[in-house]
Structures are given as structure tokens and as C-alpha cells.
mmCIF file of C-alpha atoms and ligand atoms in Angstrom:
data_model
loop_
_atom_site.group_PDB
_atom_site.id
_atom_site.type_symbol
_atom_site.label_atom_id
_atom_site.label_comp_id
_atom_site.label_asym_id
_atom_site.label_seq_id
_atom_site.Cartn_x
_atom_site.Cartn_y
_atom_site.Cartn_z
ATOM 1 C CA MET C 740 0.000 0.000 0.000
ATOM 2 C CA VAL C 741 1.407 3.407 -0.929
ATOM 3 C CA ARG C 742 1.547 5.794 1.931
ATOM 4 C CA MET C 743 1.702 9.519 1.786
ATOM 5 C CA LYS C 744 4.265 10.979 4.152
ATOM 6 C CA MET C 745 2.972 13.312 6.822
ATOM 7 C CA SER C 746 5.224 16.317 7.181
ATOM 8 C CA PHE C 747 5.424 19.716 8.821
ATOM 9 C CA ARG C 748 6.730 22.978 7.438
ATOM 10 C CA TRP C 749 9.589 24.340 9.501
ATOM 11 C CA PHE C 750 11.300 27.669 8.837
ATOM 12 C CA GLY C 751 14.489 26.866 10.716
ATOM 13 C CA GLU C 752 16.150 27.617 14.002
ATOM 14 C CA GLY C 753 15.797 31.290 14.855
ATOM 15 C CA PHE C 754 12.942 31.818 12.400
ATOM 16 C CA ASP C 755 10.293 29.467 13.696
ATOM 17 C CA SER C 756 8.587 29.445 17.093
ATOM 18 C CA VAL C 757 8.074 25.688 16.758
ATOM 19 C CA LYS C 758 10.872 23.297 17.714
ATOM 20 C CA LEU C 759 11.827 20.116 15.900
ATOM 21 C CA TRP C 760 11.407 18.039 19.041
ATOM 22 C CA GLN C 761 7.827 19.263 19.327
ATOM 23 C CA ILE C 762 7.121 18.297 15.734
ATOM 24 C CA ARG C 763 8.618 14.877 16.362
ATOM 25 C CA GLN C 764 6.041 14.258 19.102
ATOM 26 C CA ILE C 765 3.093 14.666 16.742
ATOM 27 C CA PRO C 766 1.837 11.140 15.981
ATOM 28 C CA GLY C 767 2.542 9.946 12.437
ATOM 29 C CA MET C 768 4.893 12.802 11.646
ATOM 30 C CA VAL C 769 7.789 11.536 9.540
ATOM 31 C CA GLY C 770 9.269 14.524 7.842
ATOM 32 C CA ILE C 771 10.100 18.179 7.641
ATOM 33 C CA ILE C 772 9.631 20.546 4.779
ATOM 34 C CA GLY C 773 12.474 22.956 5.363
ATOM 35 C CA THR C 774 14.189 25.911 3.801
ATOM 36 C CA LEU C 775 17.119 28.257 4.188
ATOM 37 C CA TYR C 776 14.890 31.094 5.241
ATOM 38 C CA ASP C 777 17.559 33.765 4.996
ATOM 39 C CA SER C 778 18.498 32.904 1.400
ATOM 40 C CA LYS C 779 17.547 35.536 -1.165
ATOM 41 C CA PRO C 780 15.720 34.738 -4.387
ATOM 42 C CA GLY C 781 18.275 34.253 -7.148
ATOM 43 C CA GLU C 782 21.268 33.252 -5.076
ATOM 44 C CA GLU C 783 22.914 29.860 -5.187
ATOM 45 C CA TRP C 784 22.425 27.916 -1.972
ATOM 46 C CA ASP C 785 25.371 27.041 0.190
ATOM 47 C CA LEU C 786 26.145 23.331 0.419
ATOM 48 C CA GLU C 787 27.237 23.474 4.044
ATOM 49 C CA ALA C 788 24.032 25.232 5.013
ATOM 50 C CA ILE C 789 21.995 22.534 3.259
ATOM 51 C CA ARG C 790 23.938 19.805 5.046
ATOM 52 C CA ASN C 791 23.504 21.559 8.347
ATOM 53 C CA LEU C 792 19.732 21.808 7.870
ATOM 54 C CA LYS C 793 19.535 18.155 6.954
ATOM 55 C CA LYS C 794 21.590 17.153 9.971
ATOM 56 C CA GLN C 795 19.432 19.154 12.365
ATOM 57 C CA VAL C 796 16.331 17.470 10.983
ATOM 58 C CA ASN C 797 17.859 13.990 11.057
ATOM 59 C CA ASP C 798 19.187 14.494 14.591
ATOM 60 C CA ALA C 799 15.607 15.194 15.656
ATOM 61 C CA GLY C 800 14.552 11.813 14.248
ATOM 62 C CA LEU C 801 12.882 13.241 11.168
ATOM 63 C CA GLU C 802 13.587 13.239 7.448
ATOM 64 C CA LEU C 803 14.027 16.327 5.267
ATOM 65 C CA LEU C 804 11.362 15.523 2.678
ATOM 66 C CA GLY C 805 11.606 18.653 0.603
ATOM 67 C CA ILE C 806 12.218 22.371 0.403
ATOM 68 C CA GLU C 807 9.576 25.086 0.561
ATOM 69 C CA SER C 808 10.620 27.235 -1.093
ATOM 70 C CA VAL C 809 13.570 27.838 -3.356
ATOM 71 C CA ASN C 810 12.215 31.186 -4.487
ATOM 72 C CA ILE C 811 12.447 32.352 -8.061
ATOM 73 C CA HIS C 812 14.084 35.680 -8.849
ATOM 74 C CA ASP C 813 11.788 38.259 -10.434
ATOM 75 C CA ALA C 814 14.131 38.482 -13.452
ATOM 76 C CA ILE C 815 13.163 34.888 -14.289
ATOM 77 C CA LYS C 816 9.457 35.542 -13.824
ATOM 78 C CA ALA C 817 9.529 38.781 -15.794
ATOM 79 C CA GLY C 818 11.852 37.300 -18.430
ATOM 80 C CA THR C 819 14.516 40.020 -18.367
ATOM 81 C CA PRO C 820 17.980 39.509 -19.944
ATOM 82 C CA GLU C 821 19.557 38.722 -16.545
ATOM 83 C CA ARG C 822 17.362 35.680 -16.093
ATOM 84 C CA ASP C 823 19.937 33.180 -17.407
ATOM 85 C CA ARG C 824 22.357 34.072 -14.647
ATOM 86 C CA TYR C 825 19.722 33.401 -11.992
ATOM 87 C CA ILE C 826 18.628 30.210 -13.702
ATOM 88 C CA ARG C 827 22.234 28.983 -13.576
ATOM 89 C CA ASN C 828 22.248 29.620 -9.830
ATOM 90 C CA TYR C 829 18.958 27.779 -9.478
ATOM 91 C CA ILE C 830 20.388 24.794 -11.335
ATOM 92 C CA GLN C 831 23.325 24.717 -8.955
ATOM 93 C CA THR C 832 20.939 24.688 -6.006
ATOM 94 C CA ILE C 833 18.975 21.820 -7.555
ATOM 95 C CA ARG C 834 22.182 19.841 -8.000
ATOM 96 C CA LYS C 835 23.265 20.404 -4.416
ATOM 97 C CA LEU C 836 19.875 19.505 -2.968
ATOM 98 C CA GLY C 837 19.591 16.397 -5.134
ATOM 99 C CA SER C 838 23.084 15.240 -4.229
ATOM 100 C CA GLU C 839 22.143 15.563 -0.540
ATOM 101 C CA GLY C 840 19.127 13.300 -1.095
ATOM 102 C CA ILE C 841 16.504 16.065 -1.104
ATOM 103 C CA HIS C 842 14.221 15.395 -4.023
ATOM 104 C CA MET C 843 11.338 17.867 -3.889
ATOM 105 C CA ILE C 844 11.337 21.632 -4.355
ATOM 106 C CA CYS C 845 8.187 23.681 -3.874
ATOM 107 C CA TYR C 846 8.181 27.079 -5.569
ATOM 108 C CA ASN C 847 5.713 29.604 -6.901
ATOM 109 C CA PHE C 848 5.587 31.777 -9.976
ATOM 110 C CA MET C 849 3.545 34.687 -8.671
ATOM 111 C CA PRO C 850 4.923 38.110 -9.649
ATOM 112 C CA VAL C 851 6.152 40.342 -6.791
ATOM 113 C CA PHE C 852 4.120 38.786 -3.986
ATOM 114 C CA ASP C 853 3.643 35.309 -2.743
ATOM 115 C CA TRP C 854 0.258 34.685 -1.069
ATOM 116 C CA THR C 855 -1.934 37.675 -0.199
ATOM 117 C CA ARG C 856 -4.314 38.293 2.705
ATOM 118 C CA SER C 857 -6.242 41.318 3.934
ATOM 119 C CA ASP C 858 -6.201 40.112 7.536
ATOM 120 C CA LEU C 859 -3.733 37.980 9.470
ATOM 121 C CA ALA C 860 -5.805 37.600 12.624
ATOM 122 C CA LYS C 861 -9.520 37.700 11.964
ATOM 123 C CA PRO C 862 -11.342 36.742 15.180
ATOM 124 C CA ARG C 863 -13.734 33.823 15.043
ATOM 125 C CA PRO C 864 -16.641 33.254 17.468
ATOM 126 C CA ASP C 865 -14.629 30.707 19.493
ATOM 127 C CA GLY C 866 -11.867 33.232 20.176
ATOM 128 C CA SER C 867 -9.397 31.759 17.687
ATOM 129 C CA THR C 868 -8.053 33.905 14.853
ATOM 130 C CA VAL C 869 -7.459 33.084 11.218
ATOM 131 C CA LEU C 870 -6.002 34.565 8.052
ATOM 132 C CA ALA C 871 -8.645 36.065 5.797
ATOM 133 C CA TYR C 872 -9.058 37.691 2.415
ATOM 134 C CA ASP C 873 -11.524 40.291 1.276
ATOM 135 C CA GLN C 874 -11.078 41.621 -2.246
ATOM 136 C CA HIS C 875 -13.057 44.784 -1.434
ATOM 137 C CA ARG C 876 -10.553 45.712 1.238
ATOM 138 C CA ILE C 877 -7.604 44.904 -1.002
ATOM 139 C CA ASP C 878 -9.121 47.156 -3.684
ATOM 140 C CA GLN C 879 -8.957 50.095 -1.284
ATOM 141 C CA ILE C 880 -5.253 49.911 -0.514
ATOM 142 C CA ASP C 881 -2.037 49.930 -2.498
ATOM 143 C CA PRO C 882 0.566 47.139 -2.376
ATOM 144 C CA GLN C 883 2.956 49.082 -0.173
ATOM 145 C CA GLU C 884 0.238 49.698 2.366
ATOM 146 C CA MET C 885 -0.729 46.053 2.345
ATOM 147 C CA PHE C 886 2.851 45.063 3.088
ATOM 148 C CA THR C 887 3.082 47.582 5.917
ATOM 149 C CA ARG C 888 -0.112 46.236 7.435
ATOM 150 C CA LEU C 889 0.883 42.600 7.135
ATOM 151 C CA ASP C 890 4.377 43.240 8.417
ATOM 152 C CA GLY C 891 2.991 45.104 11.417
ATOM 153 C CA ASN C 892 0.671 42.236 12.330
ATOM 154 C CA SER C 893 2.952 39.255 11.919
ATOM 155 C CA ASN C 894 3.885 38.879 15.606
ATOM 156 C CA GLY C 895 7.440 39.909 14.748
ATOM 157 C CA PHE C 896 8.014 37.104 12.233
ATOM 158 C CA VAL C 897 9.044 37.631 8.607
ATOM 159 C CA LEU C 898 6.247 36.187 6.499
ATOM 160 C CA PRO C 899 7.218 33.755 3.729
ATOM 161 C CA GLY C 900 7.402 35.595 0.412
ATOM 162 C CA TRP C 901 7.202 39.006 2.098
ATOM 163 C CA GLU C 902 10.840 39.689 2.798
ATOM 164 C CA PRO C 903 11.256 43.357 3.865
ATOM 165 C CA GLU C 904 14.337 43.746 1.593
ATOM 166 C CA ARG C 905 12.282 42.914 -1.481
ATOM 167 C CA MET C 906 9.237 44.826 -0.341
ATOM 168 C CA ALA C 907 11.381 47.960 -0.018
ATOM 169 C CA HIS C 908 11.390 47.912 -3.828
ATOM 170 C CA VAL C 909 7.727 47.220 -4.476
ATOM 171 C CA LYS C 910 7.425 50.076 -6.938
ATOM 172 C CA GLU C 911 10.383 48.958 -9.062
ATOM 173 C CA LEU C 912 9.077 45.415 -8.964
ATOM 174 C CA PHE C 913 5.726 46.568 -10.293
ATOM 175 C CA ASP C 914 7.512 48.475 -13.065
ATOM 176 C CA LEU C 915 9.316 45.295 -14.037
ATOM 177 C CA TYR C 916 6.013 43.594 -14.767
ATOM 178 C CA ARG C 917 4.307 46.532 -16.425
ATOM 179 C CA ASN C 918 4.316 44.933 -19.873
ATOM 180 C CA VAL C 919 4.277 41.284 -18.843
ATOM 181 C CA THR C 920 1.054 39.623 -19.949
ATOM 182 C CA GLU C 921 -0.230 36.308 -18.639
ATOM 183 C CA ALA C 922 0.866 34.669 -21.886
ATOM 184 C CA GLN C 923 4.415 35.982 -21.415
ATOM 185 C CA LEU C 924 4.522 34.946 -17.784
ATOM 186 C CA PHE C 925 3.511 31.452 -18.844
ATOM 187 C CA ASP C 926 6.232 31.398 -21.528
ATOM 188 C CA ASN C 927 8.784 32.568 -18.970
ATOM 189 C CA LEU C 928 7.783 29.725 -16.679
ATOM 190 C CA VAL C 929 8.143 27.201 -19.497
ATOM 191 C CA TYR C 930 11.537 28.681 -20.405
ATOM 192 C CA PHE C 931 12.671 28.290 -16.790
ATOM 193 C CA LEU C 932 11.397 24.731 -16.511
ATOM 194 C CA ASN C 933 12.969 23.621 -19.784
ATOM 195 C CA ALA C 934 16.284 25.044 -18.626
ATOM 196 C CA ILE C 935 16.271 23.222 -15.291
ATOM 197 C CA MET C 936 14.801 19.858 -16.355
ATOM 198 C CA PRO C 937 18.161 18.287 -17.297
ATOM 199 C CA ALA C 938 19.443 18.916 -13.746
ATOM 200 C CA CYS C 939 16.165 17.597 -12.312
ATOM 201 C CA ASP C 940 16.576 14.449 -14.407
ATOM 202 C CA GLU C 941 20.172 13.985 -13.396
ATOM 203 C CA PHE C 942 19.521 14.440 -9.660
ATOM 204 C CA ASP C 943 15.952 13.153 -9.588
ATOM 205 C CA VAL C 944 14.519 16.369 -8.215
ATOM 206 C CA ASN C 945 10.789 16.979 -8.465
ATOM 207 C CA MET C 946 9.705 20.556 -9.031
ATOM 208 C CA ALA C 947 6.329 21.304 -7.441
ATOM 209 C CA ILE C 948 4.735 24.592 -8.419
ATOM 210 C CA HIS C 949 2.417 26.089 -5.826
ATOM 211 C CA ILE C 950 -1.053 27.293 -6.748
ATOM 212 C CA ASP C 951 -1.444 31.092 -6.862
ATOM 213 C CA ASP C 952 -3.094 32.332 -3.690
ATOM 214 C CA PRO C 953 -5.692 33.660 -4.142
ATOM 215 C CA CYS C 954 -6.009 32.244 -7.615
ATOM 216 C CA TRP C 955 -6.750 35.409 -9.548
ATOM 217 C CA SER C 956 -4.912 38.587 -10.465
ATOM 218 C CA VAL C 957 -4.142 40.820 -7.473
ATOM 219 C CA PHE C 958 -3.117 44.493 -7.869
ATOM 220 C CA GLY C 959 -3.283 44.032 -11.647
ATOM 221 C CA LEU C 960 -0.348 41.602 -11.714
ATOM 222 C CA PRO C 961 -0.648 38.556 -13.973
ATOM 223 C CA ARG C 962 -1.350 35.198 -12.342
ATOM 224 C CA ILE C 963 -1.370 31.906 -14.196
ATOM 225 C CA ILE C 964 -1.453 28.923 -11.807
ATOM 226 C CA THR C 965 -5.086 29.233 -10.963
ATOM 227 C CA CYS C 966 -7.224 26.340 -12.208
ATOM 228 C CA LYS C 967 -7.342 22.884 -13.780
ATOM 229 C CA ASP C 968 -6.933 24.099 -17.377
ATOM 230 C CA GLN C 969 -3.854 26.119 -16.571
ATOM 231 C CA LEU C 970 -2.287 23.326 -14.539
ATOM 232 C CA LEU C 971 -2.849 20.799 -17.315
ATOM 233 C CA ARG C 972 -1.537 23.262 -19.859
ATOM 234 C CA LEU C 973 1.665 23.580 -17.869
ATOM 235 C CA MET C 974 1.992 19.818 -17.435
ATOM 236 C CA GLU C 975 1.633 19.391 -21.209
ATOM 237 C CA ALA C 976 3.965 22.269 -22.084
ATOM 238 C CA VAL C 977 6.785 20.591 -20.130
ATOM 239 C CA PRO C 978 5.791 16.915 -20.095
ATOM 240 C CA ASN C 979 8.780 15.750 -18.028
ATOM 241 C CA PRO C 980 7.336 14.124 -14.852
ATOM 242 C CA HIS C 981 9.794 16.147 -12.758
ATOM 243 C CA ASN C 982 7.637 19.128 -13.672
ATOM 244 C CA GLY C 983 4.836 18.769 -11.131
ATOM 245 C CA VAL C 984 2.536 20.511 -8.714
ATOM 246 C CA THR C 985 2.134 21.432 -5.057
ATOM 247 C CA LEU C 986 -1.546 20.688 -4.740
ATOM 248 C CA CYS C 987 -2.646 23.355 -2.276
ATOM 249 C CA THR C 988 -6.308 22.861 -1.408
ATOM 250 C CA GLY C 989 -6.611 26.183 0.387
ATOM 251 C CA SER C 990 -5.318 28.216 -2.541
ATOM 252 C CA LEU C 991 -7.485 26.376 -5.058
ATOM 253 C CA SER C 992 -10.524 26.830 -2.842
ATOM 254 C CA SER C 993 -10.336 30.625 -3.102
ATOM 255 C CA ASN C 994 -12.264 30.071 -6.336
ATOM 256 C CA PRO C 995 -15.175 27.703 -5.665
ATOM 257 C CA ALA C 996 -15.321 26.847 -9.369
ATOM 258 C CA ASN C 997 -12.212 24.734 -8.758
ATOM 259 C CA ASP C 998 -13.363 21.147 -8.211
ATOM 260 C CA ILE C 999 -10.421 20.032 -6.088
ATOM 261 C CA PRO C 1000 -10.943 16.229 -6.099
ATOM 262 C CA ASP C 1001 -11.347 16.382 -9.883
ATOM 263 C CA ILE C 1002 -8.172 18.462 -10.226
ATOM 264 C CA ILE C 1003 -6.287 15.941 -8.075
ATOM 265 C CA ARG C 1004 -7.453 13.069 -10.262
ATOM 266 C CA SER C 1005 -6.498 14.924 -13.450
ATOM 267 C CA LEU C 1006 -2.954 15.436 -12.127
ATOM 268 C CA LYS C 1007 -2.242 11.787 -11.379
ATOM 269 C CA GLY C 1008 1.524 11.240 -11.352
ATOM 270 C CA ARG C 1009 2.277 14.964 -11.338
ATOM 271 C CA ILE C 1010 1.461 15.911 -7.736
ATOM 272 C CA HIS C 1011 4.734 15.924 -5.846
ATOM 273 C CA PHE C 1012 3.571 17.630 -2.665
ATOM 274 C CA ALA C 1013 0.195 18.321 -1.055
ATOM 275 C CA HIS C 1014 -0.889 21.157 1.223
ATOM 276 C CA VAL C 1015 -4.146 20.082 2.790
ATOM 277 C CA ARG C 1016 -6.219 22.701 4.593
ATOM 278 C CA ASN C 1017 -9.763 23.961 4.785
ATOM 279 C CA THR C 1018 -11.262 27.377 4.115
ATOM 280 C CA ARG C 1019 -14.642 28.977 4.589
ATOM 281 C CA TYR C 1020 -15.994 30.608 1.459
ATOM 282 C CA THR C 1021 -18.191 33.642 2.125
ATOM 283 C CA ALA C 1022 -18.821 35.436 -1.185
ATOM 284 C CA PRO C 1023 -16.983 35.980 -4.476
ATOM 285 C CA GLY C 1024 -13.504 37.228 -3.554
ATOM 286 C CA VAL C 1025 -14.095 36.800 0.168
ATOM 287 C CA PHE C 1026 -12.923 33.863 2.268
ATOM 288 C CA GLU C 1027 -11.339 33.036 5.567
ATOM 289 C CA GLU C 1028 -9.308 30.099 6.730
ATOM 290 C CA ALA C 1029 -10.832 27.412 8.929
ATOM 291 C CA ALA C 1030 -9.871 24.442 11.055
ATOM 292 C CA HIS C 1031 -8.888 21.423 8.965
ATOM 293 C CA TYR C 1032 -12.031 19.622 10.164
ATOM 294 C CA ALA C 1033 -14.413 19.569 7.183
ATOM 295 C CA SER C 1034 -17.513 20.866 8.958
ATOM 296 C CA ASP C 1035 -15.644 23.965 10.067
ATOM 297 C CA GLY C 1036 -15.222 25.208 6.490
ATOM 298 C CA SER C 1037 -16.427 24.729 2.931
ATOM 299 C CA LEU C 1038 -14.205 21.917 1.663
ATOM 300 C CA ASP C 1039 -15.008 18.233 1.419
ATOM 301 C CA MET C 1040 -11.853 17.049 3.139
ATOM 302 C CA TYR C 1041 -12.855 13.404 2.856
ATOM 303 C CA ALA C 1042 -13.188 13.677 -0.945
ATOM 304 C CA ILE C 1043 -9.824 15.456 -1.134
ATOM 305 C CA VAL C 1044 -7.908 12.828 0.843
ATOM 306 C CA LYS C 1045 -9.803 10.066 -1.007
ATOM 307 C CA ALA C 1046 -8.729 11.501 -4.370
ATOM 308 C CA LEU C 1047 -5.092 11.616 -3.208
ATOM 309 C CA VAL C 1048 -5.337 7.989 -2.095
ATOM 310 C CA ASP C 1049 -7.028 6.959 -5.346
ATOM 311 C CA ILE C 1050 -4.278 8.382 -7.547
ATOM 312 C CA GLY C 1051 -1.655 6.596 -5.440
ATOM 313 C CA PHE C 1052 -0.108 9.789 -4.101
ATOM 314 C CA ASP C 1053 2.888 8.793 -1.973
ATOM 315 C CA GLY C 1054 4.723 12.100 -1.605
ATOM 316 C CA PRO C 1055 4.880 14.483 1.331
ATOM 317 C CA VAL C 1056 1.632 15.987 2.554
ATOM 318 C CA ARG C 1057 1.388 18.646 5.192
ATOM 319 C CA PRO C 1058 -1.257 20.397 7.185
ATOM 320 C CA ASP C 1059 -1.301 24.002 6.105
ATOM 321 C CA HIS C 1060 -2.183 27.286 7.766
ATOM 322 C CA GLY C 1061 -3.614 26.747 11.200
ATOM 323 C CA ARG C 1062 -5.786 28.990 13.318
ATOM 324 C CA ALA C 1063 -4.091 30.769 16.213
ATOM 325 C CA ILE C 1064 -5.435 28.923 19.275
ATOM 326 C CA TRP C 1065 -4.723 28.349 22.959
ATOM 327 C CA GLY C 1066 -2.818 31.622 23.277
ATOM 328 C CA GLU C 1067 0.063 30.527 21.083
ATOM 329 C CA VAL C 1068 2.199 33.342 19.653
ATOM 330 C CA ALA C 1069 3.622 32.278 16.307
ATOM 331 C CA MET C 1070 3.974 33.312 12.698
ATOM 332 C CA PRO C 1071 0.378 33.775 11.493
ATOM 333 C CA GLY C 1072 -0.820 30.451 10.073
ATOM 334 C CA TYR C 1073 2.247 28.598 11.279
ATOM 335 C CA GLY C 1074 1.787 27.805 14.949
ATOM 336 C CA LEU C 1075 2.217 24.326 16.361
ATOM 337 C CA TYR C 1076 -1.159 23.582 17.885
ATOM 338 C CA ASP C 1077 -3.692 23.865 15.120
ATOM 339 C CA ARG C 1078 -1.445 22.385 12.465
ATOM 340 C CA ALA C 1079 -0.787 19.423 14.773
ATOM 341 C CA LEU C 1080 -4.556 18.972 15.124
ATOM 342 C CA GLY C 1081 -4.915 19.246 11.357
ATOM 343 C CA SER C 1082 -2.330 16.553 10.725
ATOM 344 C CA GLN C 1083 -4.243 14.158 12.973
ATOM 345 C CA TYR C 1084 -7.466 14.802 11.113
ATOM 346 C CA ILE C 1085 -5.799 14.165 7.740
ATOM 347 C CA LEU C 1086 -4.227 10.957 9.063
ATOM 348 C CA GLY C 1087 -7.580 9.881 10.499
ATOM 349 C CA LEU C 1088 -9.268 10.348 7.145
ATOM 350 C CA TYR C 1089 -6.394 8.554 5.455
ATOM 351 C CA ASP C 1090 -6.568 5.537 7.772
ATOM 352 C CA ALA C 1091 -10.328 5.250 7.434
ATOM 353 C CA ILE C 1092 -10.166 5.507 3.628
ATOM 354 C CA THR C 1093 -7.364 3.018 3.193
ATOM 355 C CA ARG C 1094 -8.994 0.397 5.436
ATOM 356 C CA GLN C 1095 -12.321 0.339 3.656
HETATM 357 C C1 DNO P 938 1.929 30.328 2.383
HETATM 358 C C2 DNO P 938 2.576 29.284 1.565
HETATM 359 C C3 DNO P 938 3.321 29.911 0.415
HETATM 360 C C4 DNO P 938 4.113 28.868 -0.343
HETATM 361 C C5 DNO P 938 4.807 29.425 -1.552
HETATM 362 C C6 DNO P 938 5.536 28.381 -2.315
HETATM 363 O O1 DNO P 938 1.742 30.160 3.527
HETATM 364 O O2 DNO P 938 1.697 28.330 1.138
HETATM 365 O O3 DNO P 938 4.176 30.885 0.925
HETATM 366 O O4 DNO P 938 5.075 28.343 0.503
HETATM 367 O O5 DNO P 938 3.904 30.045 -2.398
HETATM 368 O O6 DNO P 938 6.599 28.958 -2.985
#
């Protein structure tokens, strides 16, 4: 029987409020999805730093199952003449990770920003708080203001994809994309993937693109990894199986037209990593995150896990953004408690499904 591997995202010593020994005590937890959080997009990763990360994880009795993320430099996304230099660095990082036995890289291809939220701590009736998105509120602010707000409400943590050094140049970054259409962004992604596939083949590294979150254009920037058609188009454009997907249920659910179990089935063999979480859909362009437990949100979590089982998914899966509960102070979405609960729910569904 294939078995998906339950894992936990960890930002590294000094960046994460959660400790490896705590993660190790979560039942069924086998691996870590790690990163070098202080690396900058575009730079080649240091081999010693990779080895050190792996050793820390192994010493805690866990396996380093993949990286989230090796971020892509904006020159690659925007397709500027400097992109080849940054692609060469990326290839070097792939080679180093692969040679250290790390075979999955999660990345995204969203211009300027990674994920976007209007609220990092929306109170819920039970006193917990969640991340939330309201397009009407986003429409009233500019990108710089959104960064300032998010940065000021992140409990002192640097949010993934929102590095202050990059955000200091938001205006220039927007200028870079001024003439980049969705079609060009897609071509730039294909160019990047074609360039790195030989290294992925040689070192057996799976590339897993993350779904855009939310999955529509924000602040007028192009977004392309948004739905089944686009995902299949990308899989066909670069048919190498090392070109795959991070199936993020929460991101896909921002658009209720996305039939997530159907998308999972259509990507058989190409899902290299799964982020499983639940959201509560309120109205077009408005949603908030929820507990992983299906009845707490809008997603059919049973059907999602069932689809992963049915396609024989055996890669790493992780609980995703958790609510802030029990007074924990952590990076928004990335505390220990609610993600630990979420992992147990996913494993419970998995056990029940696979025993039927
Ligand atoms: C948000 C995460 C994203 C994800 C990147 C992948 O919490 O899901 O930051 O890691 O988009 O590159």
C-alpha cells in the first residue's frame, strides 16, 4: 500500500517558534519541509548550510522531505535579460539539494508577492483567529500599504514571500512587470522549466509549483497557476514528470469553481507535494481560513484525501495554515497547535479511507 508521508513545514532555528522536538512528538509525523529562510531569491544555496539543515532534521529523528521554497528571482518571472544568470544559480541549487538526497522543491511563480491576505488575525466566534481575504478591502489599498499592514501584524516574524528587503522595492518590482502579460509569464515559466529539467533528471529532483493564492490577479499583476486548465496546460507544455505541482487545497478553494478532487485526479503522477487545509468561502472574492475539520469550512476534506489515495499519491503531505489557538504566539498560520490537530485529522481520514 502506498503511503503519503505526513510532514510539517519548519522555517528553521531562529525563524520558527516551533521546535523540531515538538514536531517529532506529533503522531505519524515523519518529515520536515524545510528551507534556508535567509536565502535571497536568485542566489545559489550554500552546500554546508543545506547539510547543516539536513543534519538538524535527522538528529531530531525526522527526514528532510523537501524544500519550501527555493524562491524564483523576479528576473526569471519577468523574463529580463539577466534571467539566465539566476537560472544557472537555481540549477546549482537543484544539484546540491539532489546530491544531498533532497528530491522535492516547492516554488511559486507569482509576480512580486507570494500569497496575499487582507487580515492575518480575523477573530472567530470561538476566540481563535485566522487569516482572511476580502477583495473589497484589497481594492482600497495599495501594495505598499498592504505590506506595511501585514508586516505590522505578523507577531514579529518575517512572512514567507514578504521579505522586507524585497518589499522595499515594491514600486520597481511593479515596473518590471508593467508589460508582462499572462501569456508571457507562462512562456517565462516554461523557459525556466525547460532550462532546469536536465538537472532535475540527473539528480531526480521533483519541481512542485504552488497554486497562486488567491487564484486570480491581485493588484493588476498577472497570475497563471489558478485552475485545472492552466495546470494541465503547464503539465503538457513541459511533459517531463519532474515538472509537477504542489496541490494546495486552500489556494485552489479561493475560487469555488475549482473542483479540487477532480483536479487531483487529473494530475495523477504529477502531484509531488500536497498542502491540505480547509477554508470557509463567504462570497466571491471573500474567504477566511478554517480548522482542517471539514464541517468547520467549505471543503469536502474526505473527498480530497480520497482523491489523493485513489491516484496513489505517496509524496509528502502537510497540514497548512492553522488557526491561532490556545494563546500561542507564532507566525500567522504557522503555529504548532492547530497544524498538529490538522495533521491528525488528515491521518484519520487517510486511515479510514485506506482500510475500507
Ligand atoms: C503560504 C505558503 C506559500 C508557499 C509558496 C511556495 O503560507 O503556502 O508561501 O510556501 O507560495 O513557494
